[in-house]
PDB file of C-alpha atoms in Angstrom:
ATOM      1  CA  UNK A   1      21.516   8.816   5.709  1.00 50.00           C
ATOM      2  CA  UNK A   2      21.027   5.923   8.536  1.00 62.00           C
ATOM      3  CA  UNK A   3      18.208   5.406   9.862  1.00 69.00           C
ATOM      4  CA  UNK A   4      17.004   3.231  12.685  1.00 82.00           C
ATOM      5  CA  UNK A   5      13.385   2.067  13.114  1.00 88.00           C
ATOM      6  CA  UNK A   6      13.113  -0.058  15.979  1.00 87.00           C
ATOM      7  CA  UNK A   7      10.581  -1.188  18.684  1.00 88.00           C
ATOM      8  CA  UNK A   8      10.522  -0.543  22.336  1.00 88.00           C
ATOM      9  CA  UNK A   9       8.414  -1.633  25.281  1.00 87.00           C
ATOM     10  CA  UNK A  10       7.662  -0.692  28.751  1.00 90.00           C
ATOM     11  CA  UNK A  11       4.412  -1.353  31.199  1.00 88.00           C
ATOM     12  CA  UNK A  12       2.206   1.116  29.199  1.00 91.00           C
ATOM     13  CA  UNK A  13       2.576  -0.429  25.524  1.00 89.00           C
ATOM     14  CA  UNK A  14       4.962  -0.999  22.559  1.00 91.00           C
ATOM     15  CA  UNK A  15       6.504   2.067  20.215  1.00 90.00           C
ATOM     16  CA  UNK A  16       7.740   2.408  16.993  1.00 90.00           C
ATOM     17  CA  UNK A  17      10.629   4.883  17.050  1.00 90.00           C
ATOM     18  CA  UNK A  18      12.349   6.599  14.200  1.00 93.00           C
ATOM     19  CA  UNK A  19      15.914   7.491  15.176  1.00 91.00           C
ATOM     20  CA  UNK A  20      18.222   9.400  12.769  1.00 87.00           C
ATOM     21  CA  UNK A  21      21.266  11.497  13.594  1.00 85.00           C
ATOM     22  CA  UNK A  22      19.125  14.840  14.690  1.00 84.00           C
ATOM     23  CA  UNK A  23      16.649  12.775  17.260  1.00 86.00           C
ATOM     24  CA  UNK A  24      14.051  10.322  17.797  1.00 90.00           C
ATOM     25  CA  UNK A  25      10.019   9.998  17.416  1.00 92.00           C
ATOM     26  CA  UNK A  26       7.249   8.139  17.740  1.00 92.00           C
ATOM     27  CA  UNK A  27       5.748   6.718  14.728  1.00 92.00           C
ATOM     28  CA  UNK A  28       3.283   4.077  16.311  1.00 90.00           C
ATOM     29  CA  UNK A  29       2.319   2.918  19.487  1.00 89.00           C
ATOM     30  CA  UNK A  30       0.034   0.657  21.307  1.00 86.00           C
ATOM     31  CA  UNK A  31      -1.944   0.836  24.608  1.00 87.00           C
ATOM     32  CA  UNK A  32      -0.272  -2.078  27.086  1.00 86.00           C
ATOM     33  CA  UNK A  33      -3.990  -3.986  27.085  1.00 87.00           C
ATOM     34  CA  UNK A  34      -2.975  -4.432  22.874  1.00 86.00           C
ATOM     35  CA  UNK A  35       0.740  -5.099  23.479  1.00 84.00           C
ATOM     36  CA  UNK A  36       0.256  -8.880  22.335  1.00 81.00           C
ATOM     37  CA  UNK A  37      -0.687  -7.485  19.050  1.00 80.00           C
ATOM     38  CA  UNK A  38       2.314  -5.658  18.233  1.00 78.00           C
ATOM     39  CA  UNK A  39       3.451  -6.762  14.702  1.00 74.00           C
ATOM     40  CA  UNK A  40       0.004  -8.192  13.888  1.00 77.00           C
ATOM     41  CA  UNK A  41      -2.160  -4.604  14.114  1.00 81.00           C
ATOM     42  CA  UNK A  42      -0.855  -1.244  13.660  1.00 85.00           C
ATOM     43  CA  UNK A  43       2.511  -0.778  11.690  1.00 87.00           C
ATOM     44  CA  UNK A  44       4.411  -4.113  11.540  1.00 86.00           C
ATOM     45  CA  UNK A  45       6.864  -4.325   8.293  1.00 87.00           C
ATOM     46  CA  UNK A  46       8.874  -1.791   6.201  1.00 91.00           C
ATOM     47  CA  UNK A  47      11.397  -1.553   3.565  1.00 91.00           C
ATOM     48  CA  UNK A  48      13.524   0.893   2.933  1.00 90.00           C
ATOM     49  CA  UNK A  49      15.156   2.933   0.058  1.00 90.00           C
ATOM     50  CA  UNK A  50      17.606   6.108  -1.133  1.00 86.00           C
ATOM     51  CA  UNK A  51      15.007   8.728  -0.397  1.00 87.00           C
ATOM     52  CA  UNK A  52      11.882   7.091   1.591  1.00 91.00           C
ATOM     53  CA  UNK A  53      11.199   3.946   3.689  1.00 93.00           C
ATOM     54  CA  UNK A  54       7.437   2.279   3.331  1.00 95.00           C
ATOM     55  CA  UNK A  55       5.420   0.923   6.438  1.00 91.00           C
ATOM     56  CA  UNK A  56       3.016  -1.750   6.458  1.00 92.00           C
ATOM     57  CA  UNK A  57      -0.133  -1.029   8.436  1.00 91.00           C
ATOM     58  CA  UNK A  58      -2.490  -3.532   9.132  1.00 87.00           C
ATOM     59  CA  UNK A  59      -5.586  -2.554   9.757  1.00 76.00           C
ATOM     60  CA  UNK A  60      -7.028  -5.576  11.720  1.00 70.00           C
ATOM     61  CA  UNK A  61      -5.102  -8.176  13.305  1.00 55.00           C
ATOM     62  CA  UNK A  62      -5.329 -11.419  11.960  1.00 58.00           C
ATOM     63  CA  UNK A  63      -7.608 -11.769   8.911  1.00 66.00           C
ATOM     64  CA  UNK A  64      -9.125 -10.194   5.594  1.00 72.00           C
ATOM     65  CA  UNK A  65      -8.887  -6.777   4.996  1.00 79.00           C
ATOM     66  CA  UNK A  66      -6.001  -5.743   2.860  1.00 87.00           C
ATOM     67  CA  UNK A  67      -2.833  -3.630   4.665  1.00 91.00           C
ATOM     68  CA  UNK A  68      -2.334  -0.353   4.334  1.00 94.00           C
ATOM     69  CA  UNK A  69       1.357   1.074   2.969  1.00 96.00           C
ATOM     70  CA  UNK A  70       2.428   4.346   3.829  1.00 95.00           C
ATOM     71  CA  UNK A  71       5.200   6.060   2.616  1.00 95.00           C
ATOM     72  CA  UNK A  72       7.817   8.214   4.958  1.00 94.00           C
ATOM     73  CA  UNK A  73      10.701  10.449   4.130  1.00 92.00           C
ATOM     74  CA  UNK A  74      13.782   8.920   5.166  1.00 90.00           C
ATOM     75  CA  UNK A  75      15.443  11.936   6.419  1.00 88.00           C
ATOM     76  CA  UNK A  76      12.452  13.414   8.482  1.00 91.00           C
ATOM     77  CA  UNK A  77      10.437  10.580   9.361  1.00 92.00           C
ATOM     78  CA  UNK A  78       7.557  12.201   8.788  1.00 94.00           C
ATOM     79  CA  UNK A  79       4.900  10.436   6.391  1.00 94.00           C
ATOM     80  CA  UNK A  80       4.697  11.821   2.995  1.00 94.00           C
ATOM     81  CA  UNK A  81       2.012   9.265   1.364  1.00 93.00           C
ATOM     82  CA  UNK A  82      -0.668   6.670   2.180  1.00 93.00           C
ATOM     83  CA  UNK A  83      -0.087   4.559  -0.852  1.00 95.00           C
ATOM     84  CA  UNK A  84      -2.859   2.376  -0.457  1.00 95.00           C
ATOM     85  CA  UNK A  85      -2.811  -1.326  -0.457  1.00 95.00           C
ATOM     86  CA  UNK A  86      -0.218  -4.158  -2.471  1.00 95.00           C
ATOM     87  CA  UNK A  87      -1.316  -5.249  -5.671  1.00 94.00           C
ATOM     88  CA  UNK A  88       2.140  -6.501  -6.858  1.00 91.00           C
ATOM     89  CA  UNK A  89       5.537  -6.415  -6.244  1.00 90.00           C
ATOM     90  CA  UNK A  90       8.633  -7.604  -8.166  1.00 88.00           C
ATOM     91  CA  UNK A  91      12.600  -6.756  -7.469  1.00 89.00           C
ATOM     92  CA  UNK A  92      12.007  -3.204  -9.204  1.00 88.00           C
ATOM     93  CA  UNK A  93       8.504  -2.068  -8.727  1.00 90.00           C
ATOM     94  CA  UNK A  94       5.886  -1.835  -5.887  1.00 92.00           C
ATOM     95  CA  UNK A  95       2.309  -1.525  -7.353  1.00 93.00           C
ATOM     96  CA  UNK A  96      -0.754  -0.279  -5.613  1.00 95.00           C
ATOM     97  CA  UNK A  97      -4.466   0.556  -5.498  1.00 95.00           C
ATOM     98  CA  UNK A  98      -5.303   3.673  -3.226  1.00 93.00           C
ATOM     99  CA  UNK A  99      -8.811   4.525  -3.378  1.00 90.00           C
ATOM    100  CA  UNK A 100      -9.241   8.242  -2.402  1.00 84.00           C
ATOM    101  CA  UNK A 101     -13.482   8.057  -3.036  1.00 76.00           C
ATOM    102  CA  UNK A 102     -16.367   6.448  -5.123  1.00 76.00           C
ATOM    103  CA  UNK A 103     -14.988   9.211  -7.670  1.00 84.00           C
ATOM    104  CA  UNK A 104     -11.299   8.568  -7.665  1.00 91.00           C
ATOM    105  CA  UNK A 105      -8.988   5.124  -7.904  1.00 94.00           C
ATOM    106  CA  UNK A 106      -5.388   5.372  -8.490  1.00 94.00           C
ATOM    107  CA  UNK A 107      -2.561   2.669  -9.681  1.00 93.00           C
ATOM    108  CA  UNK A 108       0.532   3.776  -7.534  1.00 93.00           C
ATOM    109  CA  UNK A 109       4.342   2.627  -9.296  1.00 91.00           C
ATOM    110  CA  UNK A 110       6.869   2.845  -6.831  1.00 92.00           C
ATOM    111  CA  UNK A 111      10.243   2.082  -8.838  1.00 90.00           C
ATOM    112  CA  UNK A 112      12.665   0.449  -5.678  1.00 90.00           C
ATOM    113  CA  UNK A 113      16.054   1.693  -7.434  1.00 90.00           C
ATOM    114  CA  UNK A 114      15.107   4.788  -8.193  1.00 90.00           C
ATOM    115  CA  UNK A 115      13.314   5.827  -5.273  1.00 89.00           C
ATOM    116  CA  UNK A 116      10.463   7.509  -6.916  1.00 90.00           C
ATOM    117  CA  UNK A 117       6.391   7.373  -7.176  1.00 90.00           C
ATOM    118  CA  UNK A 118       4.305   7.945  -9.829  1.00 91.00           C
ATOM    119  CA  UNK A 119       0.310   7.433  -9.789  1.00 92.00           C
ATOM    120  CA  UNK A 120      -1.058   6.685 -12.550  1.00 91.00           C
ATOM    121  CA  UNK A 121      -5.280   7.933 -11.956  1.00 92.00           C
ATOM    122  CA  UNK A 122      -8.149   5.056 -13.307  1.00 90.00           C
ATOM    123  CA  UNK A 123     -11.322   5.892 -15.223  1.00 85.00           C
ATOM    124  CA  UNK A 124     -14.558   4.123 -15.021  1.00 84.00           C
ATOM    125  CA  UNK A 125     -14.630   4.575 -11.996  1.00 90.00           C
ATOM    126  CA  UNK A 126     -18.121   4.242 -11.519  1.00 90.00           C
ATOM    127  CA  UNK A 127     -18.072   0.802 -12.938  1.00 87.00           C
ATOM    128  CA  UNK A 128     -15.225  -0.731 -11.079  1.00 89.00           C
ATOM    129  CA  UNK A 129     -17.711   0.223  -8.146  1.00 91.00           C
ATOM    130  CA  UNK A 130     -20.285  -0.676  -9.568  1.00 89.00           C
ATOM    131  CA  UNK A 131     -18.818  -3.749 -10.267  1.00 89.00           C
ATOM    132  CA  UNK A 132     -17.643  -4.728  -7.146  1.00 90.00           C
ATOM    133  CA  UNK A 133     -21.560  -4.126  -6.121  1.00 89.00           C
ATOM    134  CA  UNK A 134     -22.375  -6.824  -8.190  1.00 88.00           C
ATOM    135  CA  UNK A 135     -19.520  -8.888  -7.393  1.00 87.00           C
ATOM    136  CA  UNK A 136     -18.759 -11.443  -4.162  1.00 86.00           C
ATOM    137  CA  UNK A 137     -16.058  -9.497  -3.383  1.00 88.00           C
ATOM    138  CA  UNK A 138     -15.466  -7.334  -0.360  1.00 88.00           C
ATOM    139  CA  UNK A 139     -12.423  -5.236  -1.685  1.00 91.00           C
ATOM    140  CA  UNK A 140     -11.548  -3.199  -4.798  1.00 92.00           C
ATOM    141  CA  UNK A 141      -8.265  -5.294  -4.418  1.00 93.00           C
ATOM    142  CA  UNK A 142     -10.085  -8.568  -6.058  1.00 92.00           C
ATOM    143  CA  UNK A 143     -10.805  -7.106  -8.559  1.00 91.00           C
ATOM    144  CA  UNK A 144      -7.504  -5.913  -9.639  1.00 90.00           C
ATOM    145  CA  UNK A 145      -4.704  -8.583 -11.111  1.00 86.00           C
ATOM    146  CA  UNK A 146      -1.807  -7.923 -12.241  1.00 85.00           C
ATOM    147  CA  UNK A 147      -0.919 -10.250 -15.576  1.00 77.00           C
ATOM    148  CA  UNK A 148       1.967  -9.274 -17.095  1.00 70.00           C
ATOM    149  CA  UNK A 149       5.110  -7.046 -16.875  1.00 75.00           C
ATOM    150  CA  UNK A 150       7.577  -6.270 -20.070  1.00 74.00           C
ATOM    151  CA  UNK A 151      10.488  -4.189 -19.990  1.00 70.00           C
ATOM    152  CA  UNK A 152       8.449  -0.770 -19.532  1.00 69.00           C
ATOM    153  CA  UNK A 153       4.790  -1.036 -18.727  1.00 79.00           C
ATOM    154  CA  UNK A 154       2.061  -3.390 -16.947  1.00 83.00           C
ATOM    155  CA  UNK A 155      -0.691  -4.886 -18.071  1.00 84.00           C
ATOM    156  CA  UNK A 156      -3.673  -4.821 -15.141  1.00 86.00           C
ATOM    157  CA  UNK A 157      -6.617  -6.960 -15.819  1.00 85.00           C
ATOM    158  CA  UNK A 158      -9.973  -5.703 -14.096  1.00 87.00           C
ATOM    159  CA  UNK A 159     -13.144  -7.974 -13.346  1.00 86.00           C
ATOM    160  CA  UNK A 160     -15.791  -6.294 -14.256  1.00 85.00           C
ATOM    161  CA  UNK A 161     -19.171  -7.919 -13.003  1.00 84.00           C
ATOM    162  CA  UNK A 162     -22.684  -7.251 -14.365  1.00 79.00           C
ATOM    163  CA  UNK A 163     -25.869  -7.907 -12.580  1.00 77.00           C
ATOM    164  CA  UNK A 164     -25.411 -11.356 -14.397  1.00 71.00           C
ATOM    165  CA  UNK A 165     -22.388 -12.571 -16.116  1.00 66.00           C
ATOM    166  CA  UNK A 166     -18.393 -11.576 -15.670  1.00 68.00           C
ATOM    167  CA  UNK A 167     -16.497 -10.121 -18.461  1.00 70.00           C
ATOM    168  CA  UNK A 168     -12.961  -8.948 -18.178  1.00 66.00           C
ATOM    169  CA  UNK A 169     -11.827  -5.840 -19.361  1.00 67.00           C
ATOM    170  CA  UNK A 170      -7.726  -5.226 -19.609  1.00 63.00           C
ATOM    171  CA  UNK A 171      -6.005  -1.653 -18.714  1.00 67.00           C
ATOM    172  CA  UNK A 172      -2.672  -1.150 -19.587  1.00 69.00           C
ATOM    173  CA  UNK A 173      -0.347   0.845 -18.449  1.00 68.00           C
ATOM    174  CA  UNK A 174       3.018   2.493 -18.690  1.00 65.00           C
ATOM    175  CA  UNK A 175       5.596   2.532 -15.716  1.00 62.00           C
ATOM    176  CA  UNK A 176       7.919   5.521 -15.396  1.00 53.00           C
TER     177      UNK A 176
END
């Protein structure tokens, strides 16, 4: 099904619409005193795919804190996901981190050709927090790199950080 995301502006702001064949929305829009920031705050990239199309959303304009990605049905527009922030990408596969709480961390596989999710849920999860406590760190993000991909899984290696010294300890996992 086509699609059409495209931005508009008049004297009150900027919009993201979502057109398909049945009508148009609003997916994001900014007030006209934060016009100059359209692209740089709020939603700003996407890709899209068979079944879904992912939006960037960056949080702050400018500087340090990791984007957001949320995920939208193609057909609908309406948004399905917030997949958390990028950890990797490669032709096939979006990875990312989406922390729900201090109790729950999730590795998110989004396979490109097939147009499908899977999360995959952490453990430890009091330690990856606790580690980034003990860390320099402002984001679970940094701590989180991914090494290695081979034919069917990942290999994610985590920092974690004592009071004193760094260790690393590797998770791996299997994409879909």
């Amino acid at each position: 099904m086509a699609i059409v995301l495209i931005w508009t502006y008049d004297c009150n702001g900027s919009y993201l619409i979502f057109e398909n064949k049945e009508g148009s929305k609003i997916l994001f829009d900014l007030e006209k005193e934060l016009i100059d920031f359209t692209g740089r705050l709020g939603y700003s990239n996407w890709e899209e795919f068979d079944n879904f199309f992912i939006i960037e959303n960056r949080l702050i304009s400018g500087c340090c804190d990791p984007e957001e990605y949320i995920l939208f049905d193609k057909n609908s527009g309406k948004e399905l996901k917030k997949l958390g922030s990028l950890l990797y990408y490669t032709p096939t596969y979006n990875i990312y981190l989406k922390s729900y709480s201090e109790k729950q961390i999730s590795i998110l596989v989004f396979d490109k050709k097939k147009s499908i999710y899977k999360a995959y849920p952490l453990s430890n999860v009091d330690l990856i927090y606790e580690s980034l406590e003990n860390s320099t760190f402002l984001f679970l993000e940094n701590l989180f790199t991914i090494k290695e991909i081979k034919s069917n899984e990942f290999i994610i290696e985590i920092d974690i950080y004592d009071s004193n010294k760094r260790k690393s300890d590797l998770l791996k996992i299997k994409i879909m």
